[in-house]
Structures are given as structure tokens and as C-alpha cells.
Amino acid sequence: MAYSEQEIQAGLAEIVSEETGLPTDSVLPEKSFTDDLDIDSLSMMTIVTLAEEKFSVRIPDDEVKNLTTVGDAVSYISGAQSA
Amino acid sequence: MSTAPDVVITGLGATTPLGGDVPSTWEAALAGRSGIRTLDNDWAETYGIPVSFAGSVAVPASEVLSRPETKRMDPSAQYALIAARQAWADAGSPEVDGERLGAVVASGIGGIWTMLDGWDTVREKGARRVLPMTVPMLMPNSPAANVSIEFGARAGVHAPVSACASGAEAIAYGVQMIRSGRADVVIAGGTEAAVHPMPISAFAAMKALSTRNDDPAGASRPYDVTRDGFVLSEGSGVVVLESADHARARGARVYGRVAGLGMSGDAHHIAAPEPTGVGQTAAMQRAMADADVSARDVVHINAHATSTSVGDLIEVRGIRAVLGGDADHVRLSATKSMTGHLLGAAGALETIFSVLALRDRTAPPTINVTQPDPELDLDLVRDTARELPQGQLAAINNSFGFGGHNVALVVTNV
């Protein structure tokens, strides 16, 4: 069963919050992982690994650099699960 | 003539089976309380482990650290960071140039929870599920690195690994950093988090652990004739070392002085202590010579004494060999009777105990000794804490590790 974008947004916010300590309600779709949320590359890889498991998708390493904002990641995951 | 700086201790921090900080740990130790409990899990039954108890930290790290901190550090680094923050605050958060601040934090075993969890993930879910933080979390220098990052320690970051002597060796290394002029302040100590079914099974396979499952609090009984092995514990002890000049200049409160350090190698066996104790004796002699104290000055020894049948007595004979008749004036304490054996943190925690014993002029008790070994010919402080004399005092803290690592530290009061 596919997750809705709202469910992905909420689940991703939880993962980011666990990794960074930021409150989930600050992990908004328009936020940039690096510029707004101060997430380094190792943390980003951790978030990707946890998101792949949580949403049963594959996010290729080449794709990660295109995921600038939280919204980018939500869209990618949403598309990847229906692929 | 020596121009090396005197090294003093200005801050203490710990998280142990007796308490979540130094004051609660020291209070419990003076009161003769045990930190050893039956484990709140089914490991013994599930895996057929012959030992069902250990010394877990009294205050879980999750109650002290943030959620990201507990996710990004192995428990061994978590405990070190908790103890280091306490020690730093206790020292009055000294203002020191990062280039003159060192961090030396040792572990005997390293990030074993992370390592084994990572392997479980590979086997159960495949390589792609292994978290990218796995290596930075499992490496044995991770506690030292995390402490160095937290406090901006750029004079050097080190993690000596010498099994159960690691914590004492870290303090010795820190002292040497200050003496050699590399640093003015060093955050130094040891940490361990190996209360996990695999190491318990492995230590049990060596017959190193007590199997007194029906009496966990009575299981660690150094020098008792019925002792049957050590009790595995976890936690961390960290001190702030400082050159005496630096401490004086900022008006710091000084707990005591690390006056001497002595190290030796047994070069004998990978796990058994050398039976004549020649290596242990050499370490104590070197520490006393380094501190320029005589046998008469030594009033207290915090023994390594892990509650094993062979090890406890080798140390006793070594103390007698080093101090001769003056050994009669020594109040001997085996605090592992209460804390269990914190492995790579033990030497650091017991240095803290030694310094506090001199400050308070009180030797902590050794509990659980109902029938002292007839070969014990030293004045063991049993059951209740005992007063130490007035005046200038010296104490020795011994730490010995698998592999033949012998470290003795001499501390004095101020």
C-alpha cells in the first residue's frame, strides 16, 4: 500500500527530528536540508537510509544530491513507491 | 632538577552503577552500597548465559542526553560525554585556548553495541540498511573524539587501549601531555559500555565472571575465600587535569595532585597476570619514584582487586614487595566490591575514588568480605569506611589489564 504525500511528509519529519533534534513541525516541505536544517552529508545519508527502510523505496545515491528540500524528498519518495 | 609542571585535578565527573554523578557515586561507595543487580532482561535464559547480573549505570544515558545524541553515539561515547560534561562544569568550565586543551578518553572494548548491531543489520536486512554513522560510532577513539569536539580540545585527542588499565593509562597520558608542555588542561578518563550478551558470554567462557546469580550484590567479593570472578559493569569516569600554575592562576578549586605514574608490561600471557607480580611491582615502584614519595607516605591503596581467585593475591604480594613493613600502614580498599568492574573506565573511576579518599581522609569500604583469604596480610578496609591520617598523604591506584598492562598512579592531597 502506498503512502500519501502527507504520510511521507510526517514520517520524514520524524526521521529528521530524531537525527537532528529539531521539532517535527519545523521540518517543513520548503526547508532546505543543508541551508535551513543544517544537515551534513553523513546525517543526510542516515536520513536516506532510514527513509528507504520506512517507506520501502530505493533512493539511489545519484538522486540524493537532487533532494534539496524536504518537499523534494517527499515527492521523490512518493514517486518511487509507485514506480 | 625537574621543570615539568605539577599536574592537579580540578574537575570530576562520572556515571556509574552507584550513581549518575560523582557525589552520588562517592556517597554510595562510602556507605558500602552495591551497584550490582539482576539484569532486567531474558539474556541468560534466551542465550544460555551462565551469568544473569551486572552493574548497569544507575541513570540511563537517555535521561541525560538528547535523542540525537543517543542516536549518534555508541553508549560508550554517551557515558564519556556525560562524565566529561560533569567534570568540565565541576572544574568551573575553565577558559583555555583550544590549542592548549587535550582530550584523552579510553575504552577497553570500544563501541561493541554499535558493531554488533551493525552486523545484525547486514545479516537481517542487507548492507544497504547499515547506518552511515556506524563506523564513527564503533571506533574505540569515538568517546575521545566526541569529548574533543564538545570542548574544542585541539592540543591532541587520544584513546589508549589497554583493556582494564585503559582508564588509568588515559589519565597517565594526560599527565604526560601537561608535563611535556603540550597542554595546560586535559580532559582525561575512561568509559565502557559492554553489558551486552556477547561480551558477557565471552567473559563467562573464560571463567572470568562470578556466577553468583542468587546474590548479585554479594557477587563481587575481592579477597573473600569464596570469590569466583569479577562482575561486569559499565559507565565512565572523567577528570579535568590541569597544570598547577594554570589552576592557581584562575583560582580553581583543586581536589588533589597526580604526583606520579608508573607503567609496565608483563610480556607473559594474553590474559593471565604474571604470577610473581614482577610487572605490577615495577609499575608501583616507578609511580612512587616518579612522584618522589616513600613507602611511609603511602596511606591508602585503591586496589585493582577484581574478585578473581588468582589476580587479587598477586597484587597483594606485589604491594607487600613494594612497601615492605610500611604496607602495614596502608588502608586497602577494593571498590569493585561495590561498583563491579567497569573495564576501561575502572582506572579512571578509581582514581576519582583515590583523590576523594585523600580529600575526605576516608578510605571507602570493601564489601562482601565475610571470610578473608588467609593469604591477605594487608589492612583491608572492610564493611565500613575508615578514617585516614591527617597531614600530607599519598595514595596508589592500581590498574591491570588483559595483555599484561600495568598502570599505577600516585595521587596526593593538597
PDB file of N, CA and C in Angstrom, chain B residues 121-195:
ATOM      1  N   THR B 121      22.300  -6.003  11.370  1.00  0.00           N
ATOM      2  CA  THR B 121      21.593  -5.341  10.264  1.00  0.00           C
ATOM      3  C   THR B 121      22.031  -5.918   8.922  1.00  0.00           C
ATOM      4  N   VAL B 122      23.341  -6.107   8.755  1.00  0.00           N
ATOM      5  CA  VAL B 122      23.838  -6.673   7.494  1.00  0.00           C
ATOM      6  C   VAL B 122      23.210  -8.041   7.246  1.00  0.00           C
ATOM      7  N   ARG B 123      23.180  -8.864   8.280  1.00  0.00           N
ATOM      8  CA  ARG B 123      22.674 -10.229   8.095  1.00  0.00           C
ATOM      9  C   ARG B 123      21.170 -10.268   7.882  1.00  0.00           C
ATOM     10  N   GLU B 124      20.460  -9.410   8.629  1.00  0.00           N
ATOM     11  CA  GLU B 124      18.999  -9.491   8.589  1.00  0.00           C
ATOM     12  C   GLU B 124      18.382  -8.669   7.466  1.00  0.00           C
ATOM     13  N   LYS B 125      19.010  -7.532   7.126  1.00  0.00           N
ATOM     14  CA  LYS B 125      18.379  -6.619   6.169  1.00  0.00           C
ATOM     15  C   LYS B 125      19.260  -6.286   4.971  1.00  0.00           C
ATOM     16  N   GLY B 126      20.528  -6.673   5.015  1.00  0.00           N
ATOM     17  CA  GLY B 126      21.426  -6.374   3.907  1.00  0.00           C
ATOM     18  C   GLY B 126      22.224  -5.104   4.133  1.00  0.00           C
ATOM     19  N   ALA B 127      23.257  -4.952   3.320  1.00  0.00           N
ATOM     20  CA  ALA B 127      24.235  -3.874   3.513  1.00  0.00           C
ATOM     21  C   ALA B 127      23.618  -2.485   3.405  1.00  0.00           C
ATOM     22  N   ARG B 128      22.591  -2.347   2.567  1.00  0.00           N
ATOM     23  CA  ARG B 128      22.036  -1.021   2.311  1.00  0.00           C
ATOM     24  C   ARG B 128      21.355  -0.410   3.531  1.00  0.00           C
ATOM     25  N   ARG B 129      21.017  -1.241   4.506  1.00  0.00           N
ATOM     26  CA  ARG B 129      20.342  -0.734   5.708  1.00  0.00           C
ATOM     27  C   ARG B 129      21.318  -0.329   6.821  1.00  0.00           C
ATOM     28  N   VAL B 130      22.601  -0.567   6.598  1.00  0.00           N
ATOM     29  CA  VAL B 130      23.586  -0.208   7.633  1.00  0.00           C
ATOM     30  C   VAL B 130      23.699   1.311   7.701  1.00  0.00           C
ATOM     31  N   LEU B 131      23.563   1.868   8.887  1.00  0.00           N
ATOM     32  CA  LEU B 131      23.557   3.319   9.034  1.00  0.00           C
ATOM     33  C   LEU B 131      24.953   3.905   8.805  1.00  0.00           C
ATOM     34  N   PRO B 132      25.002   5.059   8.130  1.00  0.00           N
ATOM     35  CA  PRO B 132      26.310   5.669   7.817  1.00  0.00           C
ATOM     36  C   PRO B 132      27.113   6.069   9.054  1.00  0.00           C
ATOM     37  N   MET B 133      26.467   6.225  10.187  1.00  0.00           N
ATOM     38  CA  MET B 133      27.205   6.605  11.405  1.00  0.00           C
ATOM     39  C   MET B 133      27.848   5.398  12.091  1.00  0.00           C
ATOM     40  N   THR B 134      27.705   4.216  11.528  1.00  0.00           N
ATOM     41  CA  THR B 134      28.172   3.014  12.218  1.00  0.00           C
ATOM     42  C   THR B 134      29.669   3.066  12.539  1.00  0.00           C
ATOM     43  N   VAL B 135      30.482   3.403  11.553  1.00  0.00           N
ATOM     44  CA  VAL B 135      31.928   3.429  11.816  1.00  0.00           C
ATOM     45  C   VAL B 135      32.309   4.517  12.824  1.00  0.00           C
ATOM     46  N   PRO B 136      31.837   5.760  12.634  1.00  0.00           N
ATOM     47  CA  PRO B 136      32.182   6.772  13.660  1.00  0.00           C
ATOM     48  C   PRO B 136      31.676   6.417  15.058  1.00  0.00           C
ATOM     49  N   MET B 137      30.684   5.578  15.142  1.00  0.00           N
ATOM     50  CA  MET B 137      30.176   5.197  16.459  1.00  0.00           C
ATOM     51  C   MET B 137      30.933   4.024  17.069  1.00  0.00           C
ATOM     52  N   LEU B 138      31.420   3.101  16.240  1.00  0.00           N
ATOM     53  CA  LEU B 138      32.029   1.889  16.822  1.00  0.00           C
ATOM     54  C   LEU B 138      33.526   2.053  17.104  1.00  0.00           C
ATOM     55  N   MET B 139      34.160   3.014  16.447  1.00  0.00           N
ATOM     56  CA  MET B 139      35.615   3.106  16.621  1.00  0.00           C
ATOM     57  C   MET B 139      35.959   3.431  18.081  1.00  0.00           C
ATOM     58  N   PRO B 140      37.011   2.768  18.595  1.00  0.00           N
ATOM     59  CA  PRO B 140      37.303   2.908  20.029  1.00  0.00           C
ATOM     60  C   PRO B 140      37.764   4.306  20.439  1.00  0.00           C
ATOM     61  N   ASN B 141      38.153   5.129  19.465  1.00  0.00           N
ATOM     62  CA  ASN B 141      38.524   6.513  19.776  1.00  0.00           C
ATOM     63  C   ASN B 141      37.322   7.449  19.728  1.00  0.00           C
ATOM     64  N   SER B 142      36.139   6.886  19.469  1.00  0.00           N
ATOM     65  CA  SER B 142      34.957   7.730  19.333  1.00  0.00           C
ATOM     66  C   SER B 142      34.637   8.519  20.616  1.00  0.00           C
ATOM     67  N   PRO B 143      34.713   7.906  21.801  1.00  0.00           N
ATOM     68  CA  PRO B 143      34.460   8.700  23.015  1.00  0.00           C
ATOM     69  C   PRO B 143      35.432   9.877  23.135  1.00  0.00           C
ATOM     70  N   ALA B 144      36.704   9.631  22.882  1.00  0.00           N
ATOM     71  CA  ALA B 144      37.697  10.711  22.970  1.00  0.00           C
ATOM     72  C   ALA B 144      37.390  11.792  21.943  1.00  0.00           C
ATOM     73  N   ALA B 145      37.051  11.369  20.726  1.00  0.00           N
ATOM     74  CA  ALA B 145      36.776  12.333  19.661  1.00  0.00           C
ATOM     75  C   ALA B 145      35.542  13.171  19.995  1.00  0.00           C
ATOM     76  N   ASN B 146      34.501  12.528  20.502  1.00  0.00           N
ATOM     77  CA  ASN B 146      33.295  13.280  20.854  1.00  0.00           C
ATOM     78  C   ASN B 146      33.572  14.291  21.966  1.00  0.00           C
ATOM     79  N   VAL B 147      34.387  13.900  22.930  1.00  0.00           N
ATOM     80  CA  VAL B 147      34.733  14.832  24.018  1.00  0.00           C
ATOM     81  C   VAL B 147      35.562  15.987  23.457  1.00  0.00           C
ATOM     82  N   SER B 148      36.497  15.670  22.576  1.00  0.00           N
ATOM     83  CA  SER B 148      37.340  16.714  21.994  1.00  0.00           C
ATOM     84  C   SER B 148      36.507  17.712  21.189  1.00  0.00           C
ATOM     85  N   ILE B 149      35.525  17.192  20.460  1.00  0.00           N
ATOM     86  CA  ILE B 149      34.669  18.071  19.654  1.00  0.00           C
ATOM     87  C   ILE B 149      33.811  18.950  20.571  1.00  0.00           C
ATOM     88  N   GLU B 150      33.262  18.343  21.595  1.00  0.00           N
ATOM     89  CA  GLU B 150      32.381  19.082  22.517  1.00  0.00           C
ATOM     90  C   GLU B 150      33.091  20.285  23.135  1.00  0.00           C
ATOM     91  N   PHE B 151      34.363  20.091  23.523  1.00  0.00           N
ATOM     92  CA  PHE B 151      35.048  21.151  24.263  1.00  0.00           C
ATOM     93  C   PHE B 151      36.099  21.883  23.425  1.00  0.00           C
ATOM     94  N   GLY B 152      36.222  21.527  22.155  1.00  0.00           N
ATOM     95  CA  GLY B 152      37.194  22.203  21.297  1.00  0.00           C
ATOM     96  C   GLY B 152      38.623  21.918  21.683  1.00  0.00           C
ATOM     97  N   ALA B 153      38.894  20.665  22.092  1.00  0.00           N
ATOM     98  CA  ALA B 153      40.245  20.293  22.532  1.00  0.00           C
ATOM     99  C   ALA B 153      41.119  20.006  21.313  1.00  0.00           C
ATOM    100  N   ARG B 154      42.039  20.923  20.998  1.00  0.00           N
ATOM    101  CA  ARG B 154      42.842  20.785  19.784  1.00  0.00           C
ATOM    102  C   ARG B 154      44.317  20.514  20.068  1.00  0.00           C
ATOM    103  N   ALA B 155      44.703  20.437  21.340  1.00  0.00           N
ATOM    104  CA  ALA B 155      46.110  20.122  21.641  1.00  0.00           C
ATOM    105  C   ALA B 155      46.428  18.670  21.296  1.00  0.00           C
ATOM    106  N   GLY B 156      45.393  17.848  21.242  1.00  0.00           N
ATOM    107  CA  GLY B 156      45.576  16.442  20.905  1.00  0.00           C
ATOM    108  C   GLY B 156      44.405  15.651  21.442  1.00  0.00           C
ATOM    109  N   VAL B 157      44.018  14.615  20.695  1.00  0.00           N
ATOM    110  CA  VAL B 157      42.924  13.746  21.147  1.00  0.00           C
ATOM    111  C   VAL B 157      43.416  12.315  21.040  1.00  0.00           C
ATOM    112  N   HIS B 158      43.338  11.597  22.165  1.00  0.00           N
ATOM    113  CA  HIS B 158      43.982  10.286  22.245  1.00  0.00           C
ATOM    114  C   HIS B 158      43.077   9.279  22.949  1.00  0.00           C
ATOM    115  N   ALA B 159      43.281   8.018  22.603  1.00  0.00           N
ATOM    116  CA  ALA B 159      42.459   6.952  23.175  1.00  0.00           C
ATOM    117  C   ALA B 159      43.307   5.708  23.406  1.00  0.00           C
ATOM    118  N   PRO B 160      44.068   5.691  24.490  1.00  0.00           N
ATOM    119  CA  PRO B 160      44.886   4.498  24.740  1.00  0.00           C
ATOM    120  C   PRO B 160      43.997   3.281  24.994  1.00  0.00           C
ATOM    121  N   VAL B 161      44.392   2.164  24.470  1.00  0.00           N
ATOM    122  CA  VAL B 161      43.608   0.938  24.647  1.00  0.00           C
ATOM    123  C   VAL B 161      44.486  -0.082  25.356  1.00  0.00           C
ATOM    124  N   SER B 162      44.146  -0.400  26.593  1.00  0.00           N
ATOM    125  CA  SER B 162      44.927  -1.376  27.344  1.00  0.00           C
ATOM    126  C   SER B 162      44.008  -2.140  28.296  1.00  0.00           C
ATOM    127  N   ALA B 163      42.917  -2.649  27.726  1.00  0.00           N
ATOM    128  CA  ALA B 163      41.954  -3.460  28.477  1.00  0.00           C
ATOM    129  C   ALA B 163      41.569  -2.732  29.771  1.00  0.00           C
ATOM    130  N   CYS B 164      41.696  -3.419  30.892  1.00  0.00           N
ATOM    131  CA  CYS B 164      41.188  -2.873  32.153  1.00  0.00           C
ATOM    132  C   CYS B 164      42.120  -1.846  32.767  1.00  0.00           C
ATOM    133  N   ALA B 165      43.240  -1.553  32.114  1.00  0.00           N
ATOM    134  CA  ALA B 165      44.115  -0.473  32.564  1.00  0.00           C
ATOM    135  C   ALA B 165      43.879   0.803  31.756  1.00  0.00           C
ATOM    136  N   SER B 166      42.977   0.762  30.792  1.00  0.00           N
ATOM    137  CA  SER B 166      42.811   1.867  29.835  1.00  0.00           C
ATOM    138  C   SER B 166      42.525   3.204  30.512  1.00  0.00           C
ATOM    139  N   GLY B 167      41.597   3.205  31.467  1.00  0.00           N
ATOM    140  CA  GLY B 167      41.200   4.464  32.103  1.00  0.00           C
ATOM    141  C   GLY B 167      42.352   5.113  32.847  1.00  0.00           C
ATOM    142  N   ALA B 168      43.153   4.286  33.529  1.00  0.00           N
ATOM    143  CA  ALA B 168      44.311   4.817  34.250  1.00  0.00           C
ATOM    144  C   ALA B 168      45.376   5.279  33.254  1.00  0.00           C
ATOM    145  N   GLU B 169      45.525   4.540  32.170  1.00  0.00           N
ATOM    146  CA  GLU B 169      46.514   4.928  31.170  1.00  0.00           C
ATOM    147  C   GLU B 169      46.129   6.255  30.521  1.00  0.00           C
ATOM    148  N   ALA B 170      44.831   6.484  30.348  1.00  0.00           N
ATOM    149  CA  ALA B 170      44.383   7.762  29.780  1.00  0.00           C
ATOM    150  C   ALA B 170      44.788   8.913  30.693  1.00  0.00           C
ATOM    151  N   ILE B 171      44.609   8.723  31.993  1.00  0.00           N
ATOM    152  CA  ILE B 171      44.999   9.785  32.928  1.00  0.00           C
ATOM    153  C   ILE B 171      46.518   9.970  32.896  1.00  0.00           C
ATOM    154  N   ALA B 172      47.252   8.857  32.849  1.00  0.00           N
ATOM    155  CA  ALA B 172      48.713   8.949  32.762  1.00  0.00           C
ATOM    156  C   ALA B 172      49.129   9.710  31.506  1.00  0.00           C
ATOM    157  N   TYR B 173      48.469   9.415  30.411  1.00  0.00           N
ATOM    158  CA  TYR B 173      48.803  10.090  29.148  1.00  0.00           C
ATOM    159  C   TYR B 173      48.503  11.588  29.246  1.00  0.00           C
ATOM    160  N   GLY B 174      47.368  11.896  29.875  1.00  0.00           N
ATOM    161  CA  GLY B 174      47.005  13.292  30.051  1.00  0.00           C
ATOM    162  C   GLY B 174      48.022  14.034  30.905  1.00  0.00           C
ATOM    163  N   VAL B 175      48.497  13.380  31.957  1.00  0.00           N
ATOM    164  CA  VAL B 175      49.515  13.984  32.811  1.00  0.00           C
ATOM    165  C   VAL B 175      50.775  14.269  31.991  1.00  0.00           C
ATOM    166  N   GLN B 176      51.123  13.290  31.146  1.00  0.00           N
ATOM    167  CA  GLN B 176      52.325  13.475  30.327  1.00  0.00           C
ATOM    168  C   GLN B 176      52.155  14.615  29.321  1.00  0.00           C
ATOM    169  N   MET B 177      50.945  14.784  28.811  1.00  0.00           N
ATOM    170  CA  MET B 177      50.707  15.908  27.879  1.00  0.00           C
ATOM    171  C   MET B 177      51.001  17.246  28.565  1.00  0.00           C
ATOM    172  N   ILE B 178      50.572  17.343  29.817  1.00  0.00           N
ATOM    173  CA  ILE B 178      50.791  18.608  30.537  1.00  0.00           C
ATOM    174  C   ILE B 178      52.259  18.752  30.926  1.00  0.00           C
ATOM    175  N   ARG B 179      52.841  17.664  31.419  1.00  0.00           N
ATOM    176  CA  ARG B 179      54.261  17.733  31.811  1.00  0.00           C
ATOM    177  C   ARG B 179      55.168  18.084  30.638  1.00  0.00           C
ATOM    178  N   SER B 180      54.828  17.564  29.468  1.00  0.00           N
ATOM    179  CA  SER B 180      55.710  17.791  28.317  1.00  0.00           C
ATOM    180  C   SER B 180      55.438  19.134  27.648  1.00  0.00           C
ATOM    181  N   GLY B 181      54.465  19.861  28.166  1.00  0.00           N
ATOM    182  CA  GLY B 181      54.209  21.193  27.635  1.00  0.00           C
ATOM    183  C   GLY B 181      53.250  21.236  26.463  1.00  0.00           C
ATOM    184  N   ARG B 182      52.625  20.093  26.136  1.00  0.00           N
ATOM    185  CA  ARG B 182      51.695  20.091  25.002  1.00  0.00           C
ATOM    186  C   ARG B 182      50.355  20.721  25.337  1.00  0.00           C
ATOM    187  N   ALA B 183      49.999  20.731  26.617  1.00  0.00           N
ATOM    188  CA  ALA B 183      48.676  21.223  27.004  1.00  0.00           C
ATOM    189  C   ALA B 183      48.745  21.810  28.410  1.00  0.00           C
ATOM    190  N   ASP B 184      47.802  22.699  28.707  1.00  0.00           N
ATOM    191  CA  ASP B 184      47.654  23.218  30.077  1.00  0.00           C
ATOM    192  C   ASP B 184      46.528  22.496  30.810  1.00  0.00           C
ATOM    193  N   VAL B 185      45.542  22.057  30.046  1.00  0.00           N
ATOM    194  CA  VAL B 185      44.370  21.388  30.619  1.00  0.00           C
ATOM    195  C   VAL B 185      44.074  20.163  29.760  1.00  0.00           C
ATOM    196  N   VAL B 186      43.764  19.042  30.414  1.00  0.00           N
ATOM    197  CA  VAL B 186      43.403  17.830  29.670  1.00  0.00           C
ATOM    198  C   VAL B 186      42.175  17.188  30.321  1.00  0.00           C
ATOM    199  N   ILE B 187      41.217  16.878  29.487  1.00  0.00           N
ATOM    200  CA  ILE B 187      40.051  16.121  29.951  1.00  0.00           C
ATOM    201  C   ILE B 187      40.409  14.646  29.745  1.00  0.00           C
ATOM    202  N   ALA B 188      40.484  13.886  30.839  1.00  0.00           N
ATOM    203  CA  ALA B 188      41.017  12.526  30.736  1.00  0.00           C
ATOM    204  C   ALA B 188      40.178  11.536  31.531  1.00  0.00           C
ATOM    205  N   GLY B 189      40.019  10.357  30.969  1.00  0.00           N
ATOM    206  CA  GLY B 189      39.280   9.332  31.710  1.00  0.00           C
ATOM    207  C   GLY B 189      39.031   8.098  30.875  1.00  0.00           C
ATOM    208  N   GLY B 190      38.094   7.306  31.348  1.00  0.00           N
ATOM    209  CA  GLY B 190      37.784   6.058  30.652  1.00  0.00           C
ATOM    210  C   GLY B 190      36.296   5.821  30.617  1.00  0.00           C
ATOM    211  N   THR B 191      35.893   4.963  29.702  1.00  0.00           N
ATOM    212  CA  THR B 191      34.477   4.670  29.553  1.00  0.00           C
ATOM    213  C   THR B 191      34.300   3.235  29.073  1.00  0.00           C
ATOM    214  N   GLU B 192      33.179   2.657  29.394  1.00  0.00           N
ATOM    215  CA  GLU B 192      32.895   1.301  28.899  1.00  0.00           C
ATOM    216  C   GLU B 192      31.392   1.072  28.862  1.00  0.00           C
ATOM    217  N   ALA B 193      30.964   0.373  27.825  1.00  0.00           N
ATOM    218  CA  ALA B 193      29.542   0.005  27.710  1.00  0.00           C
ATOM    219  C   ALA B 193      29.481  -1.367  27.062  1.00  0.00           C
ATOM    220  N   ALA B 194      29.824  -2.379  27.822  1.00  0.00           N
ATOM    221  CA  ALA B 194      29.895  -3.732  27.267  1.00  0.00           C
ATOM    222  C   ALA B 194      28.968  -4.697  27.996  1.00  0.00           C
ATOM    223  N   VAL B 195      27.956  -4.158  28.678  1.00  0.00           N
ATOM    224  CA  VAL B 195      26.966  -5.047  29.276  1.00  0.00           C
ATOM    225  C   VAL B 195      26.005  -5.456  28.151  1.00  0.00           C
TER     226      VAL B 195
END
